């Protein structure tokens, strides 16, 4: 697959997952109980897959791209910094959700704030990459750059689409299919 299309495709389904999270957050506003397991699945998946593969590959793509496009230096540095912020915000949210599922009493406002921060930050991050980075990368990066991007981390099967991995993310797959 064309590397930019593959990159964009991951953004599309990350965006869908954030939509799943958004709808759970909307339940808070309606005073209905959210599905904490589903929230846990979304954030676990993004922590385990996006933080460990998508973002490290982007970090290499950004380092390569800045050599071709020095005008993007500040924008790319900010996006790289955001990867670390997203990882941290995800860990905070995961910690809260795991605590709730473990029976701890946590103020609803605290979970809402952590989830909303994660959503807004992540959504804006993806939008910026789509707008500012992917079109330039498509134009400027050479086959050897893409090879370095691919080799940034070992190839792993995407657990969301790996049906052999069992039913762990089955509900998440169903939710995405509903959205598609
Ligand atoms: Fe990113
Ligand atoms: Fe991205």
PDB file of C-alpha atoms and ligand atoms in Angstrom:
ATOM      1  CA  UNK A   1       0.000   0.000   0.000  1.00  0.00           C
ATOM      2  CA  UNK A   2       1.133   3.549  -0.676  1.00  0.00           C
ATOM      3  CA  UNK A   3       2.733   4.735   2.595  1.00  0.00           C
ATOM      4  CA  UNK A   4       0.776   7.991   2.713  1.00  0.00           C
ATOM      5  CA  UNK A   5      -2.502   6.155   2.149  1.00  0.00           C
ATOM      6  CA  UNK A   6      -1.556   3.668   4.904  1.00  0.00           C
ATOM      7  CA  UNK A   7      -0.696   6.601   7.204  1.00  0.00           C
ATOM      8  CA  UNK A   8      -3.971   8.361   6.408  1.00  0.00           C
ATOM      9  CA  UNK A   9      -5.938   5.118   6.883  1.00  0.00           C
ATOM     10  CA  UNK A  10      -4.609   4.777  10.433  1.00  0.00           C
ATOM     11  CA  UNK A  11      -5.695   8.346  11.144  1.00  0.00           C
ATOM     12  CA  UNK A  12      -9.174   7.541   9.856  1.00  0.00           C
ATOM     13  CA  UNK A  13      -9.673   4.710  12.281  1.00  0.00           C
ATOM     14  CA  UNK A  14      -7.989   6.508  15.187  1.00  0.00           C
ATOM     15  CA  UNK A  15     -10.527   9.248  14.488  1.00  0.00           C
ATOM     16  CA  UNK A  16     -13.330   6.663  14.584  1.00  0.00           C
ATOM     17  CA  UNK A  17     -12.040   5.361  17.927  1.00  0.00           C
ATOM     18  CA  UNK A  18     -12.009   8.896  19.296  1.00  0.00           C
ATOM     19  CA  UNK A  19     -15.630   9.129  18.093  1.00  0.00           C
ATOM     20  CA  UNK A  20     -16.444   6.042  20.187  1.00  0.00           C
ATOM     21  CA  UNK A  21     -14.809   7.729  23.175  1.00  0.00           C
ATOM     22  CA  UNK A  22     -16.683  10.977  22.455  1.00  0.00           C
ATOM     23  CA  UNK A  23     -20.045   9.200  22.552  1.00  0.00           C
ATOM     24  CA  UNK A  24     -19.172   7.639  25.901  1.00  0.00           C
ATOM     25  CA  UNK A  25     -18.238  11.082  27.179  1.00  0.00           C
ATOM     26  CA  UNK A  26     -21.573  12.441  25.913  1.00  0.00           C
ATOM     27  CA  UNK A  27     -23.324   9.916  28.169  1.00  0.00           C
ATOM     28  CA  UNK A  28     -21.759  11.673  31.161  1.00  0.00           C
ATOM     29  CA  UNK A  29     -23.476  14.903  30.142  1.00  0.00           C
ATOM     30  CA  UNK A  30     -26.816  13.101  29.886  1.00  0.00           C
ATOM     31  CA  UNK A  31     -26.306  11.650  33.339  1.00  0.00           C
ATOM     32  CA  UNK A  32     -26.156   8.086  31.980  1.00  0.00           C
ATOM     33  CA  UNK A  33     -23.463   5.610  32.980  1.00  0.00           C
ATOM     34  CA  UNK A  34     -20.735   5.218  30.366  1.00  0.00           C
ATOM     35  CA  UNK A  35     -19.348   1.885  29.234  1.00  0.00           C
ATOM     36  CA  UNK A  36     -16.035   1.966  31.078  1.00  0.00           C
ATOM     37  CA  UNK A  37     -14.810  -1.267  29.460  1.00  0.00           C
ATOM     38  CA  UNK A  38     -15.262   0.300  26.046  1.00  0.00           C
ATOM     39  CA  UNK A  39     -13.381   3.427  27.107  1.00  0.00           C
ATOM     40  CA  UNK A  40     -10.642   1.175  28.449  1.00  0.00           C
ATOM     41  CA  UNK A  41     -10.467  -0.666  25.108  1.00  0.00           C
ATOM     42  CA  UNK A  42     -10.159   2.559  23.087  1.00  0.00           C
ATOM     43  CA  UNK A  43      -7.438   4.053  25.240  1.00  0.00           C
ATOM     44  CA  UNK A  44      -5.601   0.727  25.724  1.00  0.00           C
ATOM     45  CA  UNK A  45      -5.550   0.159  22.002  1.00  0.00           C
ATOM     46  CA  UNK A  46      -4.284   3.657  21.277  1.00  0.00           C
ATOM     47  CA  UNK A  47      -1.642   3.318  24.007  1.00  0.00           C
ATOM     48  CA  UNK A  48      -0.500  -0.106  22.899  1.00  0.00           C
ATOM     49  CA  UNK A  49      -0.602   0.435  19.167  1.00  0.00           C
ATOM     50  CA  UNK A  50      -0.463   4.139  18.328  1.00  0.00           C
ATOM     51  CA  UNK A  51       2.033   5.071  21.038  1.00  0.00           C
ATOM     52  CA  UNK A  52       4.266   2.109  20.244  1.00  0.00           C
ATOM     53  CA  UNK A  53       4.163   1.997  16.444  1.00  0.00           C
ATOM     54  CA  UNK A  54       2.315   4.879  14.766  1.00  0.00           C
ATOM     55  CA  UNK A  55       4.028   7.644  16.716  1.00  0.00           C
ATOM     56  CA  UNK A  56       7.604   6.239  16.589  1.00  0.00           C
ATOM     57  CA  UNK A  57       7.206   5.882  12.810  1.00  0.00           C
ATOM     58  CA  UNK A  58       5.968   9.448  12.585  1.00  0.00           C
ATOM     59  CA  UNK A  59       8.915  10.636  14.659  1.00  0.00           C
ATOM     60  CA  UNK A  60      11.237   9.154  12.011  1.00  0.00           C
ATOM     61  CA  UNK A  61       9.103  10.595   9.189  1.00  0.00           C
ATOM     62  CA  UNK A  62       9.261  14.037  10.832  1.00  0.00           C
ATOM     63  CA  UNK A  63      13.061  13.831  11.203  1.00  0.00           C
ATOM     64  CA  UNK A  64      13.373  12.913   7.522  1.00  0.00           C
ATOM     65  CA  UNK A  65      10.850  15.503   6.372  1.00  0.00           C
ATOM     66  CA  UNK A  66      12.501  18.407   8.162  1.00  0.00           C
ATOM     67  CA  UNK A  67      15.610  17.812   6.048  1.00  0.00           C
ATOM     68  CA  UNK A  68      13.560  18.300   2.890  1.00  0.00           C
ATOM     69  CA  UNK A  69      11.302  21.051   4.318  1.00  0.00           C
ATOM     70  CA  UNK A  70      13.131  23.274   6.835  1.00  0.00           C
ATOM     71  CA  UNK A  71      10.072  25.569   6.929  1.00  0.00           C
ATOM     72  CA  UNK A  72       8.232  22.808   8.828  1.00  0.00           C
ATOM     73  CA  UNK A  73      10.785  22.585  11.616  1.00  0.00           C
ATOM     74  CA  UNK A  74       8.713  24.226  14.345  1.00  0.00           C
ATOM     75  CA  UNK A  75       5.445  22.515  13.356  1.00  0.00           C
ATOM     76  CA  UNK A  76       7.121  19.094  13.315  1.00  0.00           C
ATOM     77  CA  UNK A  77       8.872  19.711  16.642  1.00  0.00           C
ATOM     78  CA  UNK A  78       5.506  20.566  18.206  1.00  0.00           C
ATOM     79  CA  UNK A  79       3.867  17.453  16.780  1.00  0.00           C
ATOM     80  CA  UNK A  80       6.699  15.297  18.117  1.00  0.00           C
ATOM     81  CA  UNK A  81       6.240  16.881  21.538  1.00  0.00           C
ATOM     82  CA  UNK A  82       2.503  16.173  21.319  1.00  0.00           C
ATOM     83  CA  UNK A  83       3.225  12.441  20.927  1.00  0.00           C
ATOM     84  CA  UNK A  84       4.687  12.485  24.409  1.00  0.00           C
ATOM     85  CA  UNK A  85       1.814  14.560  25.783  1.00  0.00           C
ATOM     86  CA  UNK A  86      -0.735  12.195  24.211  1.00  0.00           C
ATOM     87  CA  UNK A  87       1.045   9.200  25.742  1.00  0.00           C
ATOM     88  CA  UNK A  88       1.005  10.843  29.156  1.00  0.00           C
ATOM     89  CA  UNK A  89      -2.656  11.930  28.876  1.00  0.00           C
ATOM     90  CA  UNK A  90      -3.549   8.358  27.816  1.00  0.00           C
ATOM     91  CA  UNK A  91      -1.771   6.889  30.835  1.00  0.00           C
ATOM     92  CA  UNK A  92      -3.601   9.278  33.150  1.00  0.00           C
ATOM     93  CA  UNK A  93      -6.972   8.375  31.641  1.00  0.00           C
ATOM     94  CA  UNK A  94      -6.179   4.644  31.694  1.00  0.00           C
ATOM     95  CA  UNK A  95      -5.230   4.873  35.354  1.00  0.00           C
ATOM     96  CA  UNK A  96      -8.553   6.517  36.218  1.00  0.00           C
ATOM     97  CA  UNK A  97     -10.651   4.033  34.220  1.00  0.00           C
ATOM     98  CA  UNK A  98      -8.817   1.040  35.674  1.00  0.00           C
ATOM     99  CA  UNK A  99      -9.380   2.438  39.147  1.00  0.00           C
ATOM    100  CA  UNK A 100     -13.130   2.873  38.492  1.00  0.00           C
ATOM    101  CA  UNK A 101     -13.380  -0.673  37.126  1.00  0.00           C
ATOM    102  CA  UNK A 102     -11.516  -1.857  40.203  1.00  0.00           C
ATOM    103  CA  UNK A 103     -14.205  -0.348  42.403  1.00  0.00           C
ATOM    104  CA  UNK A 104     -12.592   2.944  43.386  1.00  0.00           C
ATOM    105  CA  UNK A 105     -14.797   5.987  43.837  1.00  0.00           C
ATOM    106  CA  UNK A 106     -13.552   8.733  41.547  1.00  0.00           C
ATOM    107  CA  UNK A 107     -15.239  12.065  40.938  1.00  0.00           C
ATOM    108  CA  UNK A 108     -17.047  12.055  37.627  1.00  0.00           C
ATOM    109  CA  UNK A 109     -15.648  15.486  36.831  1.00  0.00           C
ATOM    110  CA  UNK A 110     -12.115  14.121  37.064  1.00  0.00           C
ATOM    111  CA  UNK A 111     -12.780  11.388  34.505  1.00  0.00           C
ATOM    112  CA  UNK A 112     -14.660  13.796  32.240  1.00  0.00           C
ATOM    113  CA  UNK A 113     -11.772  16.231  32.301  1.00  0.00           C
ATOM    114  CA  UNK A 114      -9.140  13.568  31.579  1.00  0.00           C
ATOM    115  CA  UNK A 115     -11.218  12.095  28.731  1.00  0.00           C
ATOM    116  CA  UNK A 116     -12.062  15.492  27.224  1.00  0.00           C
ATOM    117  CA  UNK A 117      -8.428  16.608  27.365  1.00  0.00           C
ATOM    118  CA  UNK A 118      -7.329  13.426  25.619  1.00  0.00           C
ATOM    119  CA  UNK A 119     -10.020  13.750  22.948  1.00  0.00           C
ATOM    120  CA  UNK A 120      -9.394  17.375  22.082  1.00  0.00           C
ATOM    121  CA  UNK A 121      -5.643  17.022  22.118  1.00  0.00           C
ATOM    122  CA  UNK A 122      -5.615  13.872  20.019  1.00  0.00           C
ATOM    123  CA  UNK A 123      -8.205  15.131  17.540  1.00  0.00           C
ATOM    124  CA  UNK A 124      -6.322  18.363  16.918  1.00  0.00           C
ATOM    125  CA  UNK A 125      -3.064  16.478  16.596  1.00  0.00           C
ATOM    126  CA  UNK A 126      -4.396  14.206  13.854  1.00  0.00           C
ATOM    127  CA  UNK A 127      -6.018  17.141  12.038  1.00  0.00           C
ATOM    128  CA  UNK A 128      -2.726  19.061  12.014  1.00  0.00           C
ATOM    129  CA  UNK A 129      -0.824  16.073  10.659  1.00  0.00           C
ATOM    130  CA  UNK A 130      -3.413  15.532   7.947  1.00  0.00           C
ATOM    131  CA  UNK A 131      -3.360  19.171   6.939  1.00  0.00           C
ATOM    132  CA  UNK A 132       0.277  20.176   7.312  1.00  0.00           C
ATOM    133  CA  UNK A 133       2.372  17.026   7.164  1.00  0.00           C
ATOM    134  CA  UNK A 134       0.918  14.290   4.973  1.00  0.00           C
ATOM    135  CA  UNK A 135       0.682  16.363   1.759  1.00  0.00           C
ATOM    136  CA  UNK A 136       4.282  17.537   2.143  1.00  0.00           C
ATOM    137  CA  UNK A 137       5.515  14.039   3.054  1.00  0.00           C
ATOM    138  CA  UNK A 138       3.773  12.640  -0.030  1.00  0.00           C
ATOM    139  CA  UNK A 139       5.647  15.136  -2.170  1.00  0.00           C
ATOM    140  CA  UNK A 140       9.045  15.181  -0.502  1.00  0.00           C
ATOM    141  CA  UNK A 141       9.880  11.833   1.083  1.00  0.00           C
ATOM    142  CA  UNK A 142      11.872   9.414  -1.037  1.00  0.00           C
ATOM    143  CA  UNK A 143      11.726   5.592  -1.047  1.00  0.00           C
ATOM    144  CA  UNK A 144      14.713   5.400   1.326  1.00  0.00           C
ATOM    145  CA  UNK A 145      12.928   7.741   3.754  1.00  0.00           C
ATOM    146  CA  UNK A 146       9.839   5.535   3.716  1.00  0.00           C
ATOM    147  CA  UNK A 147      11.999   2.503   4.319  1.00  0.00           C
ATOM    148  CA  UNK A 148      13.477   4.170   7.404  1.00  0.00           C
ATOM    149  CA  UNK A 149       9.939   5.031   8.569  1.00  0.00           C
ATOM    150  CA  UNK A 150       8.829   1.410   8.144  1.00  0.00           C
ATOM    151  CA  UNK A 151      11.894   0.145  10.004  1.00  0.00           C
ATOM    152  CA  UNK A 152      11.482   2.567  12.915  1.00  0.00           C
ATOM    153  CA  UNK A 153       9.803  -0.189  14.915  1.00  0.00           C
ATOM    154  CA  UNK A 154       9.450  -3.930  14.305  1.00  0.00           C
ATOM    155  CA  UNK A 155       6.387  -4.870  12.274  1.00  0.00           C
ATOM    156  CA  UNK A 156       3.604  -6.050  14.543  1.00  0.00           C
ATOM    157  CA  UNK A 157       0.101  -7.087  13.613  1.00  0.00           C
ATOM    158  CA  UNK A 158      -2.408  -4.406  14.379  1.00  0.00           C
ATOM    159  CA  UNK A 159      -4.275  -5.940  17.360  1.00  0.00           C
ATOM    160  CA  UNK A 160      -7.534  -4.241  16.403  1.00  0.00           C
ATOM    161  CA  UNK A 161      -7.705  -6.103  13.118  1.00  0.00           C
ATOM    162  CA  UNK A 162      -5.966  -9.282  14.264  1.00  0.00           C
ATOM    163  CA  UNK A 163      -8.940 -11.597  14.673  1.00  0.00           C
ATOM    164  CA  UNK A 164      -6.603 -14.435  15.650  1.00  0.00           C
ATOM    165  CA  UNK A 165      -5.655 -12.462  18.739  1.00  0.00           C
ATOM    166  CA  UNK A 166      -9.079 -13.382  20.074  1.00  0.00           C
ATOM    167  CA  UNK A 167     -12.004 -11.326  21.141  1.00  0.00           C
ATOM    168  CA  UNK A 168     -10.191  -8.654  23.069  1.00  0.00           C
ATOM    169  CA  UNK A 169     -11.139  -5.793  20.755  1.00  0.00           C
ATOM    170  CA  UNK A 170     -14.240  -7.398  19.253  1.00  0.00           C
ATOM    171  CA  UNK A 171     -16.600  -4.798  20.686  1.00  0.00           C
ATOM    172  CA  UNK A 172     -14.357  -2.030  19.428  1.00  0.00           C
ATOM    173  CA  UNK A 173     -14.367  -3.537  15.934  1.00  0.00           C
ATOM    174  CA  UNK A 174     -18.151  -3.699  16.104  1.00  0.00           C
ATOM    175  CA  UNK A 175     -18.349  -0.053  17.188  1.00  0.00           C
ATOM    176  CA  UNK A 176     -16.116   1.048  14.312  1.00  0.00           C
ATOM    177  CA  UNK A 177     -18.090  -1.032  11.834  1.00  0.00           C
ATOM    178  CA  UNK A 178     -21.223   0.731  13.065  1.00  0.00           C
ATOM    179  CA  UNK A 179     -19.597   4.043  12.344  1.00  0.00           C
ATOM    180  CA  UNK A 180     -18.127   3.252   8.976  1.00  0.00           C
TER     181      UNK A 180
HETATM  182 FE1  LIG B   1       1.295  12.033  15.437  1.00  0.00          FE
HETATM  183 FE1  LIG B   2      -0.522  10.430  13.329  1.00  0.00          FE
END
